Amino acid sequence: MLNEMKSRFAGKDVAVIGVGMTKFGELWKKSLRDIFVEASLKAIENSGVDHIDSMYVGTMSGGLFVGQEHIGAVMADYLGVAPIPATRVESACASGGAAFRQAYFEVASGHSEIVLAGGVEKMTDGADVTEALAAAADQEYEVYNGITFPGLYAMIARAHMHQYKTTREQLAHVAVKNHKNGSMNPNAQFRSPVTLEQVMKATMVADPLRLLDCSPVSDGGAAVIVCSVDYAKKLKKPYVKVVASAQASDTIALHSRESLTALKCVSVAADKAYKQAGLKPSDINFAEVHDCFTIAEIVVTEDLGFFEKGLGGAAAENGSTAIGGKIPINTSGGLKSKGHPVGATGVAQIIELYEQLTGNSGERQVKNAKYGLAQNMGGSGASCIIHILEAV
Ligand code: COA
């Protein structure tokens, strides 16, 4: 069965050979294109490639945030790589993961040798961010009735607390851990550790989620260079291998789901990814997951199979997800502390995997890491993209 699955994904072995990102945060002096170009030039320089054959750009809503569409062409122009093909990819907050997946396919298929996968968003330029983000939810049934993303995840949190006795403190433990990890990441938006008490007393946003349970509004860009493993070997630079790329979708609206406490898009994509890589959840040494709200990290770590259903909160509380724990989660600081410029997030997750797997994570290094998993989610779980990378 496993061999049958693996053979269905036959293609060239794919590598990530270079990475680059901007700091995440409020980048007042930089425009959308400046941010993308800065991240991309770093990735190109870091990889040692002398050209790219094509590029994909993950952006959730250049139009609503800064009035710019036709993002692929804009970025190819300003990066100075036109006329190569340049395509904008969108899957809400999973746009970056989707861009990386397209680059993976293009290289695996043999169509191109070197592809740049990038992601960018500029959210702090004055747009109504809550309204723009809500465009990724169900407009007719959810948004029309006044729901926002903090509101949607608050409902998931309430249901999880009811069904599994997950506590308010357990949610707070996710924020405390991720801020601690982010304090060691020079590119993170918030580098201050927070205490359990600060999280528990922070301003209420959508009950039970408080300010410190939420990912922030951020500007930022991230880019990676994807090429075949054969080509990567010739470049003689550190590289990691992509051993799985999987995607799944679910109902756009929460009320249509079988369960409010499980994210089916995550378990379905995870199952595909593990089969493709020939791995089990227990083989994964660390993961970057989509903690847009603290409850999301708890549900996702359960649906990835790292913990039994209902025990994700306890895992955050007892240190299993801390660096040095059973499976470190969000060593970068996650969306919570590193920031969440939505289109860039999925690519930034790949960067954290690359840095950990090449031993370049400094104080937040996970020891002896062989496999890292990145889980990027769109909306309240209507889309999910998972990649597994392997150290070579
Ligand atoms: N975590 C930690 N600190 C935060 C923060 C966050 N998520 N958001 C804002 N802050 C800080 C700011 O830096 C600021 O600090 P300062 O007073 O020391 O400068 C303070 O809190 C107030 O910031 P402000 O920008 O006025 O907050 P806000 O009330 O406008 O926004 C949220 C707060 C939580 C509503 C906003 O961050 C948000 O909408 N987050 C969710 C984004 C989202 O839904 N993403 C998509 C997920 S699917």
Tab-separated table of C-alpha atoms and ligand atoms in Angstrom:
chain	number	residue	atom	x	y	z
A	1	MET	CA	0.000	0.000	0.000
A	2	LEU	CA	2.791	2.368	0.987
A	3	ASN	CA	4.761	1.648	-2.162
A	4	GLU	CA	1.640	2.137	-4.205
A	5	MET	CA	1.120	5.585	-2.625
A	6	LYS	CA	4.742	6.541	-3.081
A	7	SER	CA	4.775	5.546	-6.728
A	8	ARG	CA	1.830	7.838	-7.410
A	9	PHE	CA	4.037	10.773	-6.467
A	10	ALA	CA	6.921	9.735	-8.669
A	11	GLY	CA	8.889	12.666	-9.969
A	12	LYS	CA	12.231	14.318	-9.376
A	13	ASP	CA	13.434	14.596	-5.793
A	14	VAL	CA	12.987	18.217	-4.737
A	15	ALA	CA	15.185	20.370	-2.487
A	16	VAL	CA	15.037	23.737	-0.744
A	17	ILE	CA	18.435	25.322	-1.293
A	18	GLY	CA	18.192	28.915	-0.052
A	19	VAL	CA	15.889	31.026	2.080
A	20	GLY	CA	15.291	34.695	2.851
A	21	MET	CA	12.783	36.708	4.829
A	22	THR	CA	12.191	40.186	6.113
A	23	LYS	CA	11.560	40.913	9.732
A	24	PHE	CA	7.830	40.580	10.427
A	25	GLY	CA	6.021	43.508	12.010
A	26	GLU	CA	4.893	47.015	11.142
A	27	LEU	CA	7.182	47.850	8.227
A	28	TRP	CA	6.088	51.447	7.706
A	29	LYS	CA	8.933	52.413	5.402
A	30	LYS	CA	8.548	49.481	3.020
A	31	SER	CA	5.901	48.878	0.373
A	32	LEU	CA	4.454	45.495	-0.615
A	33	ARG	CA	6.923	45.155	-3.475
A	34	ASP	CA	9.905	46.327	-1.376
A	35	ILE	CA	9.134	43.612	1.157
A	36	PHE	CA	8.862	40.872	-1.463
A	37	VAL	CA	12.031	41.931	-3.269
A	38	GLU	CA	14.025	42.105	-0.014
A	39	ALA	CA	13.053	38.557	0.967
A	40	SER	CA	13.583	37.186	-2.559
A	41	LEU	CA	17.011	38.740	-3.068
A	42	LYS	CA	18.139	37.251	0.243
A	43	ALA	CA	16.903	33.804	-0.822
A	44	ILE	CA	18.572	34.030	-4.249
A	45	GLU	CA	21.861	35.192	-2.755
A	46	ASN	CA	21.709	32.587	-0.007
A	47	SER	CA	21.159	29.756	-2.498
A	48	GLY	CA	23.965	30.647	-4.873
A	49	VAL	CA	21.779	30.213	-7.975
A	50	ASP	CA	22.537	32.494	-10.931
A	51	HIS	CA	18.961	32.644	-12.243
A	52	ILE	CA	15.427	31.427	-11.557
A	53	ASP	CA	13.203	29.792	-14.168
A	54	SER	CA	9.876	30.851	-12.705
A	55	MET	CA	8.249	32.079	-9.516
A	56	TYR	CA	5.094	31.778	-7.433
A	57	VAL	CA	3.912	34.439	-5.003
A	58	GLY	CA	1.491	33.684	-2.187
A	59	THR	CA	-0.641	36.705	-1.297
A	60	MET	CA	-4.030	36.607	0.321
A	61	SER	CA	-5.354	39.984	-0.671
A	62	GLY	CA	-3.061	42.568	-2.211
A	63	GLY	CA	-6.245	44.170	-3.502
A	64	LEU	CA	-8.011	44.680	-0.187
A	65	PHE	CA	-4.904	45.462	1.866
A	66	VAL	CA	-3.048	47.846	-0.471
A	67	GLY	CA	-5.095	48.060	-3.682
A	68	GLN	CA	-2.619	46.035	-5.737
A	69	GLU	CA	-3.559	42.976	-7.786
A	70	HIS	CA	-1.676	41.252	-10.622
A	71	ILE	CA	0.894	40.423	-7.967
A	72	GLY	CA	2.913	37.889	-10.010
A	73	ALA	CA	3.740	40.422	-12.702
A	74	VAL	CA	4.401	43.268	-10.243
A	75	MET	CA	6.873	41.187	-8.262
A	76	ALA	CA	8.668	39.763	-11.325
A	77	ASP	CA	9.034	43.324	-12.611
A	78	TYR	CA	10.457	44.739	-9.376
A	79	LEU	CA	12.643	41.717	-8.703
A	80	GLY	CA	14.077	42.273	-12.199
A	81	VAL	CA	13.358	38.763	-13.444
A	82	ALA	CA	10.700	39.418	-16.102
A	83	PRO	CA	9.972	37.812	-18.576
A	84	ILE	CA	10.039	34.563	-16.547
A	85	PRO	CA	6.593	33.167	-15.662
A	86	ALA	CA	5.346	34.654	-12.373
A	87	THR	CA	2.091	33.548	-10.806
A	88	ARG	CA	0.191	34.753	-7.756
A	89	VAL	CA	-1.288	31.912	-5.691
A	90	GLU	CA	-4.145	32.371	-3.230
A	91	SER	CA	-5.576	30.119	-0.539
A	92	ALA	CA	-6.322	32.736	2.159
A	93	CYS	CA	-3.817	32.370	5.046
A	94	ALA	CA	-2.446	29.235	3.346
A	95	SER	CA	-1.398	31.188	0.233
A	96	GLY	CA	2.309	30.843	1.069
A	97	GLY	CA	2.061	27.075	1.502
A	98	ALA	CA	0.162	26.901	-1.786
A	99	ALA	CA	2.888	28.889	-3.583
A	100	PHE	CA	5.548	26.531	-2.231
A	101	ARG	CA	3.490	23.527	-3.352
A	102	GLN	CA	3.296	24.895	-6.913
A	103	ALA	CA	7.058	25.413	-6.973
A	104	TYR	CA	7.493	21.850	-5.693
A	105	PHE	CA	5.302	20.470	-8.508
A	106	GLU	CA	7.062	22.500	-11.169
A	107	VAL	CA	10.455	21.167	-10.131
A	108	ALA	CA	9.254	17.600	-9.415
A	109	SER	CA	7.679	17.416	-12.873
A	110	GLY	CA	10.955	18.419	-14.489
A	111	HIS	CA	9.373	21.436	-16.122
A	112	SER	CA	11.771	23.860	-14.416
A	113	GLU	CA	15.113	23.495	-12.693
A	114	ILE	CA	15.015	26.454	-10.265
A	115	VAL	CA	11.825	28.048	-8.948
A	116	LEU	CA	11.326	30.783	-6.362
A	117	ALA	CA	8.413	30.342	-3.969
A	118	GLY	CA	7.586	33.497	-2.067
A	119	GLY	CA	4.865	34.994	0.037
A	120	VAL	CA	4.111	38.558	1.022
A	121	GLU	CA	1.464	40.682	2.710
A	122	LYS	CA	1.254	44.275	3.832
A	123	MET	CA	-1.607	44.535	6.310
A	124	THR	CA	-0.831	47.652	8.338
A	125	ASP	CA	-1.334	50.330	5.670
A	126	GLY	CA	-4.751	51.459	6.809
A	127	ALA	CA	-7.140	48.926	5.302
A	128	ASP	CA	-9.952	47.544	7.477
A	129	VAL	CA	-7.973	44.405	8.292
A	130	THR	CA	-10.746	42.537	10.090
A	131	GLU	CA	-13.068	43.048	7.128
A	132	ALA	CA	-10.378	42.107	4.602
A	133	LEU	CA	-9.514	38.918	6.505
A	134	ALA	CA	-13.181	38.020	6.805
A	135	ALA	CA	-13.320	37.823	3.005
A	136	ALA	CA	-11.766	34.364	3.495
A	137	ALA	CA	-14.793	33.166	5.514
A	138	ASP	CA	-18.276	32.429	4.178
A	139	GLN	CA	-19.600	35.867	3.163
A	140	GLU	CA	-23.225	34.832	2.755
A	141	TYR	CA	-23.723	32.865	5.961
A	142	GLU	CA	-20.952	33.884	8.379
A	143	VAL	CA	-19.688	37.378	7.600
A	144	TYR	CA	-23.143	38.753	6.745
A	145	ASN	CA	-24.182	37.822	10.270
A	146	GLY	CA	-21.252	39.675	11.799
A	147	ILE	CA	-18.707	36.945	12.466
A	148	THR	CA	-14.963	37.664	12.376
A	149	PHE	CA	-11.977	35.292	12.460
A	150	PRO	CA	-11.396	35.758	16.196
A	151	GLY	CA	-15.130	34.967	16.574
A	152	LEU	CA	-14.914	31.770	14.503
A	153	TYR	CA	-11.926	30.443	16.442
A	154	ALA	CA	-13.586	31.469	19.713
A	155	MET	CA	-16.458	29.125	18.832
A	156	ILE	CA	-13.990	26.318	18.153
A	157	ALA	CA	-12.351	27.062	21.517
A	158	ARG	CA	-15.672	27.012	23.387
A	159	ALA	CA	-16.637	23.697	21.783
A	160	HIS	CA	-13.218	22.167	22.573
A	161	MET	CA	-13.414	23.356	26.179
A	162	HIS	CA	-16.887	21.865	26.469
A	163	GLN	CA	-16.113	18.535	24.807
A	164	TYR	CA	-12.617	17.845	26.153
A	165	LYS	CA	-12.470	20.005	29.284
A	166	THR	CA	-9.652	22.027	27.728
A	167	THR	CA	-8.956	24.893	30.114
A	168	ARG	CA	-8.444	28.612	29.642
A	169	GLU	CA	-4.970	28.180	31.178
A	170	GLN	CA	-4.063	25.557	28.573
A	171	LEU	CA	-4.836	28.045	25.800
A	172	ALA	CA	-2.611	30.563	27.572
A	173	HIS	CA	0.262	28.054	27.755
A	174	VAL	CA	0.396	28.034	23.942
A	175	ALA	CA	0.899	31.808	23.891
A	176	VAL	CA	3.520	31.717	26.667
A	177	LYS	CA	5.542	29.031	24.833
A	178	ASN	CA	5.332	30.739	21.444
A	179	HIS	CA	6.320	34.135	22.802
A	180	LYS	CA	9.281	32.457	24.541
A	181	ASN	CA	10.343	30.842	21.246
A	182	GLY	CA	9.788	34.110	19.364
A	183	SER	CA	11.995	35.971	21.832
A	184	MET	CA	14.884	33.947	20.348
A	185	ASN	CA	13.943	34.747	16.724
A	186	PRO	CA	15.436	37.999	15.379
A	187	ASN	CA	12.751	38.162	12.651
A	188	ALA	CA	9.793	37.915	15.047
A	189	GLN	CA	7.319	40.781	15.440
A	190	PHE	CA	6.953	40.333	19.223
A	191	ARG	CA	10.189	39.382	20.952
A	192	SER	CA	8.998	39.832	24.516
A	193	PRO	CA	8.154	36.771	26.569
A	194	VAL	CA	4.705	36.895	28.231
A	195	THR	CA	3.506	35.313	31.471
A	196	LEU	CA	0.480	33.099	32.006
A	197	GLU	CA	-1.071	35.876	34.043
A	198	GLN	CA	-0.568	38.449	31.271
A	199	VAL	CA	-2.316	36.178	28.766
A	200	MET	CA	-5.157	35.405	31.181
A	201	LYS	CA	-5.721	39.103	31.876
A	202	ALA	CA	-5.195	40.518	28.370
A	203	THR	CA	-8.030	42.470	26.748
A	204	MET	CA	-10.912	40.249	25.662
A	205	VAL	CA	-11.234	39.981	21.864
A	206	ALA	CA	-13.797	37.193	21.323
A	207	ASP	CA	-14.635	35.223	24.462
A	208	PRO	CA	-12.674	33.116	25.479
A	209	LEU	CA	-9.877	34.460	23.224
A	210	ARG	CA	-7.964	37.456	24.512
A	211	LEU	CA	-5.446	39.732	22.810
A	212	LEU	CA	-2.515	37.419	23.594
A	213	ASP	CA	-4.383	34.407	22.171
A	214	CYS	CA	-4.430	36.073	18.737
A	215	SER	CA	-1.830	36.309	16.006
A	216	PRO	CA	-1.187	39.970	15.200
A	217	VAL	CA	-1.679	42.097	12.111
A	218	SER	CA	1.666	42.114	10.309
A	219	ASP	CA	3.692	43.098	7.259
A	220	GLY	CA	6.327	40.717	5.966
A	221	GLY	CA	7.761	38.638	3.181
A	222	ALA	CA	9.473	35.269	2.854
A	223	ALA	CA	11.029	33.409	-0.076
A	224	VAL	CA	12.738	30.093	-0.721
A	225	ILE	CA	14.555	28.650	-3.711
A	226	VAL	CA	13.319	25.240	-4.829
A	227	CYS	CA	15.341	23.017	-7.178
A	228	SER	CA	15.944	19.351	-7.854
A	229	VAL	CA	18.110	17.452	-5.389
A	230	ASP	CA	20.500	16.697	-8.264
A	231	TYR	CA	20.890	20.403	-8.970
A	232	ALA	CA	21.232	21.218	-5.261
A	233	LYS	CA	24.154	18.798	-4.990
A	234	LYS	CA	25.988	20.720	-7.726
A	235	LEU	CA	25.524	24.037	-5.902
A	236	LYS	CA	27.386	22.704	-2.858
A	237	LYS	CA	25.243	24.734	-0.435
A	238	PRO	CA	23.232	23.359	2.488
A	239	TYR	CA	19.919	21.966	1.296
A	240	VAL	CA	16.992	19.964	2.654
A	241	LYS	CA	14.749	17.506	0.842
A	242	VAL	CA	10.978	17.834	0.432
A	243	VAL	CA	9.532	14.391	1.210
A	244	ALA	CA	5.817	15.245	1.200
A	245	SER	CA	3.451	17.872	-0.147
A	246	ALA	CA	-0.256	17.436	0.578
A	247	GLN	CA	-3.378	19.563	0.519
A	248	ALA	CA	-7.005	19.179	1.545
A	249	SER	CA	-10.110	21.325	1.813
A	250	ASP	CA	-13.246	21.357	3.941
A	251	THR	CA	-16.510	23.284	4.133
A	252	ILE	CA	-15.982	27.039	4.088
A	253	ALA	CA	-18.486	27.628	6.920
A	254	LEU	CA	-18.072	26.219	10.409
A	255	HIS	CA	-21.756	25.372	10.754
A	256	SER	CA	-21.528	22.833	7.896
A	257	ARG	CA	-18.807	20.776	9.595
A	258	GLU	CA	-19.324	17.351	11.151
A	259	SER	CA	-17.441	18.564	14.215
A	260	LEU	CA	-16.397	21.926	15.619
A	261	THR	CA	-13.510	20.420	17.532
A	262	ALA	CA	-11.667	18.714	14.669
A	263	LEU	CA	-10.163	20.212	11.522
A	264	LYS	CA	-10.759	17.583	8.861
A	265	CYS	CA	-8.643	19.374	6.275
A	266	VAL	CA	-5.688	18.901	8.644
A	267	SER	CA	-6.186	15.183	9.322
A	268	VAL	CA	-6.861	14.423	5.645
A	269	ALA	CA	-3.810	16.357	4.405
A	270	ALA	CA	-1.664	14.880	7.196
A	271	ASP	CA	-2.670	11.353	6.295
A	272	LYS	CA	-1.674	11.967	2.670
A	273	ALA	CA	1.616	13.593	3.696
A	274	TYR	CA	2.620	10.776	6.051
A	275	LYS	CA	1.838	8.202	3.369
A	276	GLN	CA	3.829	10.059	0.752
A	277	ALA	CA	6.836	10.342	3.047
A	278	GLY	CA	6.458	6.817	4.437
A	279	LEU	CA	6.418	8.265	7.966
A	280	LYS	CA	4.267	8.222	11.096
A	281	PRO	CA	3.458	11.221	13.308
A	282	SER	CA	5.972	9.896	15.853
A	283	ASP	CA	8.765	10.151	13.241
A	284	ILE	CA	8.367	13.943	13.026
A	285	ASN	CA	10.910	15.740	15.229
A	286	PHE	CA	9.348	19.235	15.264
A	287	ALA	CA	6.618	21.176	13.482
A	288	GLU	CA	5.544	24.657	12.521
A	289	VAL	CA	1.758	24.799	12.755
A	290	HIS	CA	-0.835	27.463	12.006
A	291	ASP	CA	-1.448	28.991	15.452
A	292	CYS	CA	-3.485	31.958	14.203
A	293	PHE	CA	-5.210	31.634	17.595
A	294	THR	CA	-3.993	29.556	20.546
A	295	ILE	CA	-6.866	27.092	20.150
A	296	ALA	CA	-5.784	26.424	16.556
A	297	GLU	CA	-2.419	25.066	17.727
A	298	ILE	CA	-4.165	22.743	20.191
A	299	VAL	CA	-6.612	21.334	17.636
A	300	VAL	CA	-4.004	21.083	14.868
A	301	THR	CA	-1.463	19.190	17.003
A	302	GLU	CA	-4.215	16.657	17.753
A	303	ASP	CA	-5.320	16.372	14.122
A	304	LEU	CA	-1.722	15.904	12.962
A	305	GLY	CA	-1.651	12.822	15.209
A	306	PHE	CA	0.950	14.182	17.640
A	307	PHE	CA	-1.469	13.833	20.569
A	308	GLU	CA	-4.668	11.950	21.188
A	309	LYS	CA	-7.845	13.869	20.426
A	310	GLY	CA	-8.650	16.136	23.364
A	311	LEU	CA	-5.123	16.082	24.807
A	312	GLY	CA	-3.604	18.974	22.826
A	313	GLY	CA	-4.275	21.411	25.670
A	314	ALA	CA	-2.622	19.159	28.234
A	315	ALA	CA	0.376	18.752	25.898
A	316	ALA	CA	0.844	22.531	25.790
A	317	GLU	CA	0.539	22.705	29.569
A	318	ASN	CA	2.954	19.877	30.416
A	319	GLY	CA	5.763	21.072	28.142
A	320	SER	CA	5.447	18.377	25.453
A	321	THR	CA	5.370	21.063	22.746
A	322	ALA	CA	8.239	23.175	24.119
A	323	ILE	CA	11.766	23.067	22.711
A	324	GLY	CA	13.244	19.999	24.428
A	325	GLY	CA	9.773	18.442	24.800
A	326	LYS	CA	8.287	15.403	23.021
A	327	ILE	CA	7.602	17.357	19.825
A	328	PRO	CA	8.595	21.028	19.730
A	329	ILE	CA	5.873	23.098	18.075
A	330	ASN	CA	6.404	26.529	16.557
A	331	THR	CA	10.061	26.948	17.432
A	332	SER	CA	10.018	30.149	15.344
A	333	GLY	CA	7.490	31.723	17.719
A	334	GLY	CA	4.651	30.723	15.421
A	335	LEU	CA	2.126	33.146	14.014
A	336	LYS	CA	1.420	34.300	17.586
A	337	SER	CA	4.823	35.817	18.255
A	338	LYS	CA	6.671	35.828	14.927
A	339	GLY	CA	3.710	37.574	13.265
A	340	HIS	CA	1.234	36.616	10.560
A	341	PRO	CA	1.534	38.564	7.307
A	342	VAL	CA	-0.945	36.094	5.901
A	343	GLY	CA	0.472	35.367	2.416
A	344	ALA	CA	4.025	35.064	3.776
A	345	THR	CA	3.292	32.713	6.674
A	346	GLY	CA	3.401	29.382	4.796
A	347	VAL	CA	6.766	30.202	3.239
A	348	ALA	CA	8.164	31.443	6.566
A	349	GLN	CA	7.217	28.064	8.061
A	350	ILE	CA	9.325	26.352	5.374
A	351	ILE	CA	12.194	28.702	6.281
A	352	GLU	CA	12.036	27.634	9.937
A	353	LEU	CA	12.125	23.989	8.836
A	354	TYR	CA	15.115	24.685	6.584
A	355	GLU	CA	17.008	26.498	9.330
A	356	GLN	CA	16.311	23.817	11.924
A	357	LEU	CA	17.198	20.977	9.546
A	358	THR	CA	20.466	22.636	8.492
A	359	GLY	CA	21.378	23.329	12.131
A	360	ASN	CA	21.116	27.129	11.880
A	361	SER	CA	18.515	27.946	14.520
A	362	GLY	CA	20.877	29.184	17.208
A	363	GLU	CA	19.332	29.250	20.678
A	364	ARG	CA	16.114	27.651	19.481
A	365	GLN	CA	17.780	24.720	17.720
A	366	VAL	CA	16.018	21.352	18.030
A	367	LYS	CA	18.711	18.713	18.610
A	368	ASN	CA	19.160	15.902	16.054
A	369	ALA	CA	16.163	16.962	13.963
A	370	LYS	CA	15.699	14.743	10.901
A	371	TYR	CA	12.087	15.486	9.875
A	372	GLY	CA	10.162	18.759	10.199
A	373	LEU	CA	6.517	19.308	9.274
A	374	ALA	CA	4.869	22.590	8.201
A	375	GLN	CA	1.075	22.952	8.432
A	376	ASN	CA	-0.471	26.060	6.869
A	377	MET	CA	-4.217	26.701	7.103
A	378	GLY	CA	-6.667	28.854	5.177
A	379	GLY	CA	-9.554	30.521	7.009
A	380	SER	CA	-11.152	28.574	9.828
A	381	GLY	CA	-9.879	25.331	8.300
A	382	ALA	CA	-11.391	25.290	4.818
A	383	SER	CA	-7.962	24.664	3.322
A	384	CYS	CA	-4.797	23.085	4.651
A	385	ILE	CA	-1.393	22.511	3.117
A	386	ILE	CA	1.233	20.287	4.700
A	387	HIS	CA	4.871	19.751	3.792
A	388	ILE	CA	7.415	17.440	5.357
A	389	LEU	CA	11.107	18.233	4.905
A	390	GLU	CA	14.067	15.979	5.644
A	391	ALA	CA	17.614	16.843	6.677
A	392	VAL	CA	20.233	15.359	4.333
B	1	COA	N1	-0.412	39.814	20.184
B	1	COA	C1	0.318	40.571	21.026
B	1	COA	N2	0.243	41.927	21.071
B	1	COA	C2	-0.592	42.504	20.198
B	1	COA	C3	-1.370	41.795	19.291
B	1	COA	C4	-1.254	40.396	19.312
B	1	COA	N3	-1.991	39.657	18.482
B	1	COA	N4	-2.108	42.652	18.551
B	1	COA	C5	-1.789	43.883	18.979
B	1	COA	N5	-0.870	43.802	19.976
B	1	COA	C6	-0.326	44.917	20.756
B	1	COA	C7	0.139	46.059	19.899
B	1	COA	O1	1.526	45.976	19.624
B	1	COA	C8	-0.168	47.233	20.784
B	1	COA	O2	0.838	47.350	21.772
B	1	COA	P1	1.371	48.775	22.274
B	1	COA	O3	0.152	49.454	22.880
B	1	COA	O4	2.433	48.423	23.257
B	1	COA	O5	1.845	49.462	21.044
B	1	COA	C9	-1.440	46.834	21.510
B	1	COA	O6	-1.418	45.389	21.520
B	1	COA	C10	-2.705	47.309	20.837
B	1	COA	O7	-2.565	47.089	19.449
B	1	COA	P2	-3.706	47.390	18.404
B	1	COA	O8	-3.081	47.351	17.049
B	1	COA	O9	-4.483	48.615	18.802
B	1	COA	O10	-4.632	46.121	18.571
B	1	COA	P3	-6.024	45.912	17.918
B	1	COA	O11	-7.015	45.874	19.019
B	1	COA	O12	-6.234	46.820	16.776
B	1	COA	O13	-5.846	44.438	17.308
B	1	COA	C11	-6.361	42.144	17.394
B	1	COA	C12	-5.748	43.333	18.132
B	1	COA	C13	-6.171	40.896	18.236
B	1	COA	C14	-7.850	42.399	17.162
B	1	COA	C15	-5.642	41.979	16.024
B	1	COA	O14	-4.273	41.730	16.275
B	1	COA	C16	-6.248	40.868	15.203
B	1	COA	O15	-7.260	41.056	14.542
B	1	COA	N6	-5.628	39.679	15.192
B	1	COA	C17	-6.136	38.543	14.459
B	1	COA	C18	-5.666	38.575	13.048
B	1	COA	C19	-6.323	37.490	12.236
B	1	COA	O16	-7.501	37.213	12.364
B	1	COA	N7	-5.563	36.865	11.330
B	1	COA	C20	-6.072	35.825	10.486
B	1	COA	C21	-6.185	34.561	11.240
B	1	COA	S1	-7.128	33.312	10.432
